[in-house]
Tab-separated table of C-alpha atoms in Angstrom:
chain	number	residue	atom	x	y	z
O	1	MET	CA	-16.626	16.523	24.883
O	2	ALA	CA	-15.849	12.878	25.688
O	3	PRO	CA	-17.281	11.509	22.370
O	4	ILE	CA	-15.361	14.163	20.416
O	5	ALA	CA	-12.120	13.293	22.226
O	6	THR	CA	-12.753	9.593	21.536
O	7	LEU	CA	-13.338	10.248	17.829
O	8	LEU	CA	-10.182	12.365	17.564
O	9	PHE	CA	-8.155	9.671	19.329
O	10	ALA	CA	-9.526	6.884	17.087
O	11	ARG	CA	-8.947	8.968	13.947
O	12	SER	CA	-5.294	9.500	14.867
O	13	PHE	CA	-4.647	6.030	16.297
O	14	LEU	CA	-6.103	4.193	13.268
O	15	GLN	CA	-4.239	6.519	10.837
O	16	LEU	CA	-7.421	7.325	8.940
O	17	GLU	CA	-6.225	10.676	7.645
O	18	THR	CA	-3.437	9.100	5.594
O	19	ASP	CA	-4.720	5.561	4.971
O	20	HIS	CA	-8.517	6.007	4.628
O	21	PRO	CA	-9.573	9.498	3.466
O	22	LYS	CA	-13.258	8.543	3.029
O	23	LEU	CA	-13.546	7.048	6.509
O	24	ASN	CA	-11.664	10.057	7.845
O	25	ARG	CA	-14.303	12.348	6.294
O	26	SER	CA	-17.033	10.364	8.059
O	27	PHE	CA	-15.263	10.998	11.366
O	28	GLN	CA	-14.994	14.704	10.570
O	29	VAL	CA	-18.732	14.904	9.777
O	30	CYS	CA	-19.552	13.071	13.008
O	31	ILE	CA	-17.369	15.469	15.046
O	32	LEU	CA	-19.000	18.463	13.343
O	33	GLY	CA	-22.446	17.074	14.210
O	34	LEU	CA	-21.460	16.698	17.866
O	35	LEU	CA	-20.182	20.274	17.957
O	36	LEU	CA	-23.494	21.486	16.488
O	37	LEU	CA	-25.382	19.516	19.125
O	38	MET	CA	-23.274	21.136	21.848
O	39	GLY	CA	-24.089	24.549	20.393
O	40	ALA	CA	-27.794	23.732	20.106
O	41	ASN	CA	-27.860	22.646	23.749
O	42	ALA	CA	-27.252	26.271	24.738
O	43	PHE	CA	-30.528	27.372	23.091
O	44	VAL	CA	-32.734	24.266	23.232
O	45	GLU	CA	-33.768	22.273	26.284
O	46	THR	CA	-31.771	19.079	26.739
O	47	ALA	CA	-34.943	16.979	26.980
O	48	MET	CA	-35.943	18.037	23.449
O	49	LEU	CA	-32.548	16.984	22.101
O	50	MET	CA	-32.363	13.620	23.873
O	51	THR	CA	-33.651	11.574	20.925
O	52	VAL	CA	-31.105	13.177	18.580
O	53	ILE	CA	-28.337	12.794	21.186
O	54	ASP	CA	-29.162	9.096	21.690
O	55	LEU	CA	-29.182	8.538	17.941
O	56	TYR	CA	-25.827	10.274	17.588
O	57	PHE	CA	-24.430	8.161	20.411
O	58	LEU	CA	-25.373	4.990	18.504
O	59	VAL	CA	-23.948	6.358	15.230
O	60	THR	CA	-20.682	7.300	16.973
O	61	ILE	CA	-20.330	3.869	18.583
O	62	GLY	CA	-21.051	2.170	15.245
O	63	LEU	CA	-18.510	4.347	13.429
O	64	LEU	CA	-15.828	3.658	16.040
O	65	PHE	CA	-16.402	-0.095	15.843
O	66	TYR	CA	-16.537	-0.124	12.040
O	67	ALA	CA	-13.241	1.755	11.747
O	68	GLY	CA	-11.590	-0.585	14.252
O	69	PHE	CA	-12.806	-3.776	12.554
O	70	HIS	CA	-11.864	-2.396	9.132
O	71	ARG	CA	-8.285	-1.683	10.222
O	72	PHE	CA	-8.078	-5.061	11.992
O	73	ARG	CA	-9.064	-6.810	8.747
O	74	GLU	CA	-6.254	-4.888	7.046
O	75	LYS	CA	-3.829	-6.533	9.514
O	76	PHE	CA	-3.252	-3.366	11.563
O	77	SER	CA	-2.510	-5.467	14.668
O	78	PRO	CA	-3.016	-2.798	17.417
O	79	ALA	CA	-6.647	-2.510	16.275
O	80	ARG	CA	-7.504	-5.775	18.059
O	81	PHE	CA	-6.882	-4.163	21.471
O	82	TYR	CA	-8.743	-1.039	20.350
O	83	VAL	CA	-11.841	-3.066	19.355
O	84	ALA	CA	-11.668	-5.174	22.526
O	85	GLY	CA	-11.435	-2.027	24.674
O	86	LEU	CA	-14.463	-0.452	22.990
O	87	GLY	CA	-16.400	-3.696	23.307
O	88	ILE	CA	-15.743	-4.047	27.039
O	89	PHE	CA	-16.666	-0.413	27.677
O	90	LEU	CA	-19.935	-0.838	25.751
O	91	ILE	CA	-20.751	-3.996	27.746
O	92	GLY	CA	-20.184	-2.016	30.969
O	93	VAL	CA	-22.520	0.753	29.774
O	94	VAL	CA	-25.241	-1.759	28.840
O	95	ILE	CA	-24.994	-3.547	32.230
O	96	CYS	CA	-25.203	-0.215	34.051
O	97	LEU	CA	-28.276	0.860	32.051
O	98	LEU	CA	-30.025	-2.471	32.585
O	99	GLN	CA	-29.386	-2.207	36.339
O	100	MET	CA	-30.777	1.360	36.426
O	101	MET	CA	-33.900	0.182	34.551
O	102	GLY	CA	-34.391	-2.640	37.042
O	103	TRP	CA	-33.735	-5.435	34.560
O	104	LEU	CA	-30.642	-6.546	36.478
O	105	PRO	CA	-30.344	-6.883	40.267
O	106	THR	CA	-28.508	-4.255	42.304
O	107	HIS	CA	-25.150	-5.775	43.003
O	108	PRO	CA	-21.610	-4.376	43.398
O	109	LEU	CA	-20.733	-5.851	40.001
O	110	THR	CA	-23.720	-4.290	38.207
O	111	VAL	CA	-23.489	-0.959	40.025
O	112	ASN	CA	-19.764	-0.596	39.297
O	113	ALA	CA	-19.819	-2.284	35.879
O	114	ILE	CA	-19.040	0.914	33.992
O	115	VAL	CA	-16.094	1.737	36.298
O	116	VAL	CA	-14.651	-1.760	35.849
O	117	ALA	CA	-15.220	-1.521	32.084
O	118	GLN	CA	-13.441	1.843	31.921
O	119	GLY	CA	-10.459	0.371	33.785
O	120	ALA	CA	-10.286	-2.584	31.406
O	121	GLU	CA	-10.645	-0.234	28.434
O	122	MET	CA	-7.730	1.881	29.662
O	123	ILE	CA	-5.525	-1.223	29.963
O	124	LEU	CA	-6.451	-2.449	26.466
O	125	MET	CA	-5.996	1.005	24.919
O	126	SER	CA	-2.557	1.173	26.559
O	127	LEU	CA	-1.700	-2.154	24.936
O	128	ALA	CA	-3.008	-0.797	21.625
O	129	LEU	CA	-0.797	2.288	21.897
O	130	GLY	CA	2.183	0.113	22.816
O	131	GLY	CA	1.541	-2.013	19.732
O	132	LYS	CA	1.387	1.056	17.525
O	133	VAL	CA	4.647	2.414	18.959
O	134	LYS	CA	6.304	-0.923	18.126
O	135	LEU	CA	4.943	-0.758	14.562
O	136	LEU	CA	6.324	2.757	14.166
O	137	GLN	CA	9.720	1.608	15.451
O	138	ASP	CA	9.689	-1.348	13.028
O	139	ASP	CA	8.713	0.956	10.147
O	140	LYS	CA	11.581	3.286	11.024
O	141	MET	CA	14.059	0.408	11.116
O	142	ARG	CA	12.748	-0.956	7.785
O	143	ALA	CA	13.092	2.485	6.235
O	144	GLU	CA	16.684	2.776	7.427
O	145	VAL	CA	17.617	-0.682	6.119
O	146	THR	CA	15.829	-0.025	2.833
O	147	ALA	CA	17.712	3.253	2.433
O	148	GLN	CA	21.009	1.419	2.978
O	149	ILE	CA	20.046	-1.243	0.429
O	150	LYS	CA	19.032	1.375	-2.109
O	151	GLY	CA	22.242	3.315	-1.568
O	152	HIS	CA	24.308	0.166	-2.097
O	153	LEU	CA	22.442	-0.782	-5.260
O	154	LEU	CA	22.686	2.759	-6.612
O	155	ARG	CA	26.438	2.797	-6.127
O	156	ILE	CA	26.763	-0.546	-7.938
O	157	ILE	CA	24.698	0.720	-10.860
O	158	SER	CA	26.451	4.054	-10.994
O	159	HIS	CA	30.036	2.791	-10.937
O	160	ASP	CA	30.055	-0.793	-12.199
O	161	ILE	CA	27.662	-0.452	-15.141
O	162	ALA	CA	28.797	2.909	-16.496
O	163	ASN	CA	31.891	1.633	-18.340
O	164	PRO	CA	30.396	-1.436	-20.074
O	165	LEU	CA	27.332	0.643	-20.948
O	166	THR	CA	29.528	3.120	-22.811
O	167	VAL	CA	30.970	0.261	-24.883
O	168	VAL	CA	27.529	-1.166	-25.704
O	169	LYS	CA	26.210	2.291	-26.535
O	170	GLY	CA	29.046	3.071	-28.961
O	171	HIS	CA	28.902	-0.256	-30.817
O	172	SER	CA	25.101	-0.348	-31.022
O	173	ARG	CA	24.862	3.131	-32.514
O	174	ARG	CA	27.631	2.347	-34.965
O	175	LEU	CA	25.753	-0.797	-36.036
O	176	GLN	CA	22.543	1.206	-36.365
O	177	LYS	CA	24.240	3.517	-38.834
O	178	ASP	CA	25.536	0.565	-40.847
O	179	LEU	CA	22.236	-1.378	-40.691
O	180	PRO	CA	19.500	1.245	-40.254
O	181	ALA	CA	16.543	-1.115	-40.870
O	182	ASN	CA	17.637	-3.957	-38.587
O	183	ARG	CA	14.979	-4.464	-35.871
O	184	SER	CA	17.300	-6.324	-33.522
O	185	ILE	CA	19.788	-3.462	-33.500
O	186	GLU	CA	16.948	-0.964	-33.014
O	187	SER	CA	15.866	-2.943	-29.941
O	188	ILE	CA	19.425	-2.862	-28.565
O	189	VAL	CA	19.625	0.919	-29.041
O	190	ARG	CA	16.252	1.362	-27.376
O	191	GLY	CA	17.391	-0.760	-24.445
O	192	VAL	CA	20.578	1.300	-24.108
O	193	ASN	CA	18.505	4.487	-24.057
O	194	MET	CA	16.412	3.070	-21.213
O	195	ILE	CA	19.543	2.206	-19.230
O	196	GLU	CA	20.770	5.755	-19.802
O	197	GLU	CA	17.504	7.039	-18.313
O	198	ILE	CA	18.151	4.955	-15.212
O	199	MET	CA	21.765	6.105	-15.042
O	200	HIS	CA	20.664	9.739	-15.250
O	201	PHE	CA	18.309	9.185	-12.337
O	202	VAL	CA	21.051	7.395	-10.367
O	203	ARG	CA	23.542	10.229	-10.822
O	204	LYS	CA	20.943	12.742	-9.638
O	205	THR	CA	20.046	10.650	-6.601
O	206	GLU	CA	23.609	9.734	-5.631
O	207	ALA	CA	24.438	13.417	-5.205
O	208	LEU	CA	21.865	13.744	-2.411
O	209	ASN	CA	23.026	13.316	1.162
O	210	GLN	CA	19.931	11.731	2.658
O	211	GLY	CA	17.619	9.062	1.272
O	212	MET	CA	16.037	9.092	-2.125
O	213	ALA	CA	14.408	12.381	-3.073
O	214	MET	CA	12.532	12.299	-6.347
O	215	SER	CA	11.059	14.893	-8.617
O	216	MET	CA	7.414	13.894	-9.057
O	217	THR	CA	5.832	14.601	-12.415
O	218	SER	CA	2.857	13.560	-14.496
O	219	VAL	CA	3.718	10.116	-15.886
O	220	SER	CA	1.830	8.772	-18.897
O	221	LEU	CA	0.810	5.163	-18.290
O	222	ALA	CA	0.620	4.602	-22.042
O	223	GLU	CA	4.361	5.348	-22.262
O	224	VAL	CA	5.087	3.169	-19.224
O	225	PHE	CA	3.078	0.269	-20.672
O	226	ALA	CA	4.875	0.597	-24.023
O	227	LYS	CA	8.239	0.476	-22.240
O	228	LEU	CA	7.212	-2.571	-20.195
O	229	THR	CA	5.976	-4.335	-23.333
O	230	PHE	CA	9.369	-3.813	-24.918
O	231	LEU	CA	11.222	-4.998	-21.812
O	232	PHE	CA	9.203	-8.118	-20.989
O	233	GLU	CA	7.467	-9.327	-24.158
O	234	GLU	CA	10.382	-11.475	-25.326
O	235	LYS	CA	11.108	-12.778	-21.810
O	236	ALA	CA	7.506	-13.903	-21.415
O	237	ARG	CA	7.370	-15.396	-24.900
O	238	ASP	CA	10.546	-17.410	-24.310
O	239	LYS	CA	8.944	-18.926	-21.210
O	240	GLY	CA	5.639	-19.655	-22.964
O	241	ILE	CA	3.680	-17.045	-20.971
O	242	GLU	CA	1.108	-14.674	-22.460
O	243	LEU	CA	1.338	-10.987	-21.501
O	244	LYS	CA	-1.917	-9.016	-21.596
O	245	PHE	CA	-1.862	-5.246	-21.060
O	246	SER	CA	-5.070	-3.261	-20.637
O	247	LEU	CA	-5.261	0.519	-20.326
O	248	GLU	CA	-8.723	1.980	-19.720
O	249	SER	CA	-7.804	5.206	-21.516
O	250	PRO	CA	-4.654	6.270	-23.386
O	251	ASP	CA	-4.589	9.580	-21.489
O	252	LEU	CA	-4.292	7.993	-18.015
O	253	ALA	CA	-1.427	9.604	-16.088
O	254	VAL	CA	-0.211	9.295	-12.514
O	255	HIS	CA	1.757	11.471	-10.106
O	256	ALA	CA	5.066	9.612	-9.723
O	257	GLU	CA	8.649	9.389	-10.968
O	258	LYS	CA	8.772	7.834	-14.447
O	259	VAL	CA	11.996	5.824	-14.334
O	260	THR	CA	11.419	4.169	-10.962
O	261	LEU	CA	7.732	3.507	-11.644
O	262	SER	CA	8.606	1.740	-14.895
O	263	HIS	CA	11.629	-0.243	-13.750
O	264	GLU	CA	11.732	-0.678	-9.967
O	265	VAL	CA	7.985	-0.854	-9.271
O	266	LEU	CA	5.994	-2.230	-12.224
O	267	GLY	CA	9.091	-3.810	-13.737
O	268	ASN	CA	9.733	-5.733	-10.513
O	269	LEU	CA	6.115	-6.883	-10.289
O	270	LEU	CA	6.016	-8.042	-13.910
O	271	SER	CA	9.378	-9.754	-13.634
O	272	ASN	CA	8.220	-11.676	-10.554
O	273	ALA	CA	4.912	-12.571	-12.178
O	274	ILE	CA	6.758	-14.115	-15.121
O	275	LYS	CA	9.353	-15.696	-12.842
O	276	PHE	CA	6.757	-17.562	-10.758
O	277	SER	CA	4.447	-18.518	-13.643
O	278	SER	CA	4.584	-21.762	-15.598
O	279	PRO	CA	4.403	-22.130	-19.388
O	280	GLY	CA	0.866	-21.641	-20.643
O	281	GLY	CA	0.034	-19.090	-17.952
O	282	THR	CA	-1.123	-15.509	-18.400
O	283	VAL	CA	0.199	-12.335	-16.786
O	284	ARG	CA	-2.048	-9.263	-16.852
O	285	LEU	CA	-1.219	-5.608	-16.310
O	286	ASP	CA	-4.258	-3.327	-16.103
O	287	ALA	CA	-4.836	0.313	-15.264
O	288	ARG	CA	-8.145	2.091	-14.731
O	289	ARG	CA	-9.616	5.008	-12.849
O	290	HIS	CA	-10.399	4.104	-9.249
O	291	GLU	CA	-11.723	7.345	-7.825
O	292	SER	CA	-11.743	10.921	-9.046
O	293	ASP	CA	-8.222	11.463	-7.732
O	294	SER	CA	-6.651	8.009	-8.006
O	295	ILE	CA	-5.837	5.221	-10.443
O	296	LEU	CA	-5.777	1.483	-9.792
O	297	ILE	CA	-2.960	-0.519	-11.396
O	298	THR	CA	-3.127	-4.309	-11.082
O	299	VAL	CA	-0.557	-6.987	-11.900
O	300	GLN	CA	-2.057	-10.477	-11.877
O	301	ASP	CA	-0.580	-13.887	-12.640
O	302	GLN	CA	-1.621	-17.553	-12.565
O	303	GLY	CA	1.632	-18.666	-10.961
O	304	VAL	CA	2.540	-20.695	-7.910
O	305	GLY	CA	1.254	-18.082	-5.458
O	306	MET	CA	2.590	-17.260	-2.003
O	307	SER	CA	2.011	-18.715	1.429
O	308	ARG	CA	0.871	-16.558	4.350
O	309	GLU	CA	4.399	-16.657	5.743
O	310	THR	CA	5.865	-15.369	2.473
O	311	LEU	CA	3.207	-12.645	2.260
O	312	SER	CA	3.959	-11.503	5.812
O	313	ARG	CA	7.623	-10.800	4.971
O	314	LEU	CA	7.207	-9.796	1.333
O	315	PHE	CA	8.070	-6.110	1.839
O	316	ASP	CA	10.356	-6.557	4.850
O	317	PRO	CA	14.031	-5.939	3.970
O	318	HIS	CA	15.052	-7.726	7.182
O	319	GLN	CA	13.387	-11.025	6.276
O	320	ASN	CA	12.700	-11.062	2.558
O	321	ARG	CA	14.633	-13.777	0.745
O	322	SER	CA	14.768	-14.557	-2.948
O	323	GLU	CA	13.113	-17.816	-4.004
O	324	PRO	CA	13.820	-19.602	-7.304
O	325	GLY	CA	11.259	-19.249	-10.087
O	326	THR	CA	9.462	-22.047	-11.895
O	327	ALA	CA	12.404	-22.379	-14.272
O	328	GLY	CA	15.043	-21.950	-11.559
O	329	GLU	CA	15.400	-18.171	-12.017
O	330	GLN	CA	17.316	-16.467	-9.222
O	331	GLY	CA	17.019	-13.002	-7.693
O	332	ILE	CA	18.589	-10.934	-4.916
O	333	GLY	CA	15.464	-10.567	-2.751
O	334	TYR	CA	15.528	-6.740	-2.615
O	335	GLY	CA	13.032	-6.051	-5.402
O	336	MET	CA	9.797	-6.004	-3.404
O	337	PRO	CA	11.096	-3.961	-0.408
O	338	LEU	CA	12.524	-1.456	-2.889
O	339	ALA	CA	9.218	-1.278	-4.804
O	340	LYS	CA	7.335	-0.702	-1.527
O	341	ALA	CA	9.755	2.051	-0.472
O	342	LEU	CA	9.241	3.833	-3.804
O	343	LEU	CA	5.453	3.510	-3.612
O	344	ASP	CA	5.620	5.059	-0.150
O	345	ALA	CA	7.580	7.942	-1.681
O	346	TYR	CA	4.775	8.386	-4.259
O	347	ALA	CA	2.198	8.326	-1.397
O	348	ALA	CA	0.719	5.264	-3.115
O	349	MET	CA	-0.694	2.135	-1.501
O	350	ILE	CA	-0.187	-1.508	-2.492
O	351	GLU	CA	-2.338	-4.544	-1.632
O	352	VAL	CA	-1.558	-8.216	-2.285
O	353	ASP	CA	-3.819	-11.272	-2.554
O	354	SER	CA	-2.307	-14.665	-3.258
O	355	THR	CA	-3.469	-18.278	-3.419
O	356	PRO	CA	-0.649	-20.862	-3.288
O	357	VAL	CA	-0.728	-23.757	-5.737
O	358	ALA	CA	-0.623	-26.241	-2.847
O	359	LEU	CA	-3.911	-24.829	-1.541
O	360	ASP	CA	-5.824	-24.543	-4.827
O	361	PRO	CA	-4.074	-25.691	-8.042
O	362	GLU	CA	-6.977	-24.447	-10.186
O	363	ARG	CA	-7.138	-20.899	-8.828
O	364	CYS	CA	-3.572	-20.286	-7.702
O	365	GLY	CA	-1.784	-17.042	-8.452
O	366	THR	CA	-1.100	-13.562	-7.141
O	367	ILE	CA	-2.620	-10.152	-7.711
O	368	PHE	CA	-1.005	-6.851	-6.736
O	369	ARG	CA	-3.187	-3.733	-6.562
O	370	ILE	CA	-1.540	-0.315	-6.576
O	371	PHE	CA	-3.648	2.710	-5.662
O	372	ILE	CA	-1.771	5.753	-6.913
O	373	ARG	CA	-2.624	9.421	-7.237
O	374	ALA	CA	-3.819	10.558	-10.634
O	375	ALA	CA	-1.878	13.398	-12.221
O	376	LYS	CA	-3.429	16.843	-11.920
O	377	GLY	CA	-5.899	17.614	-14.657
O	378	MET	CA	-6.965	13.976	-15.083
């Protein structure tokens, strides 16, 4: 039962069920195999099962270490104590076995090595649990601050933009009637319609008492990409930056909320990519199937990149601060925390890799990867 309890603890502690479904399935298979071995032990002599049991022991240890190292590489800080605890326990087991086989002398340290190792493992696992509790507390605080920020921004949009939008809407539609073939006026009307979409979402959300609840639907990425092209093509062209959009298939669709995915998430990422790129650079937006049930969306630029310090606070509403763009563009610093909060609401995951220009001028830039659920039927 001890290996099964260890696997269940590691699976929960490392958050594999939510963050790593494939690795979680490996743990489930391993637990099932151990249960079958326990059942077989009732009908087969233990000596006949020893080879299989030893092999399973090695597989279990390897799986536990792999999961710990994998989460540590993903900057899940409590994993370092988890890996250290497992390592010390394994060292204790090895010393004990070597002493029993006569390869090490009989000594209080070798005889009690496994007991000492278990004590050290308990201490390190306690530190790991303490670290995870702190992360959960920080996540809760970030969520509360993000909710306050979103509520404030929603109120500003809802009340302060409504009146001037009505004026723009009336004049633009009147001009469209007078000049039906004018492309500039058509663009203004299209922009007004997009703002109305946002306003409709804001009014729905503002009526809710707690947080931001969204109605998830199937969102066509072809429509989202067309909207983003309209919104950012001129901005990029004015700055001398080339926009390249690539959609693996026109029928790609994701499970999300259309307005926020277009404006607050991908719109924020594209806006920042343009903001921190210099003339002559290229910004790419790509979408392709990642797995049978997910889609990978990437936003990549050749801009100034981000330092490790900036990356560490990128999604933190407590610390994130707006930095001027390559042409002095200003922002409010809430875009990335808001995008992260929305992606969390979609049950999507975002990864960031960045190389600052000071470190490598030839290969500088940033790439965001969003792993998001595909719409049903994809």
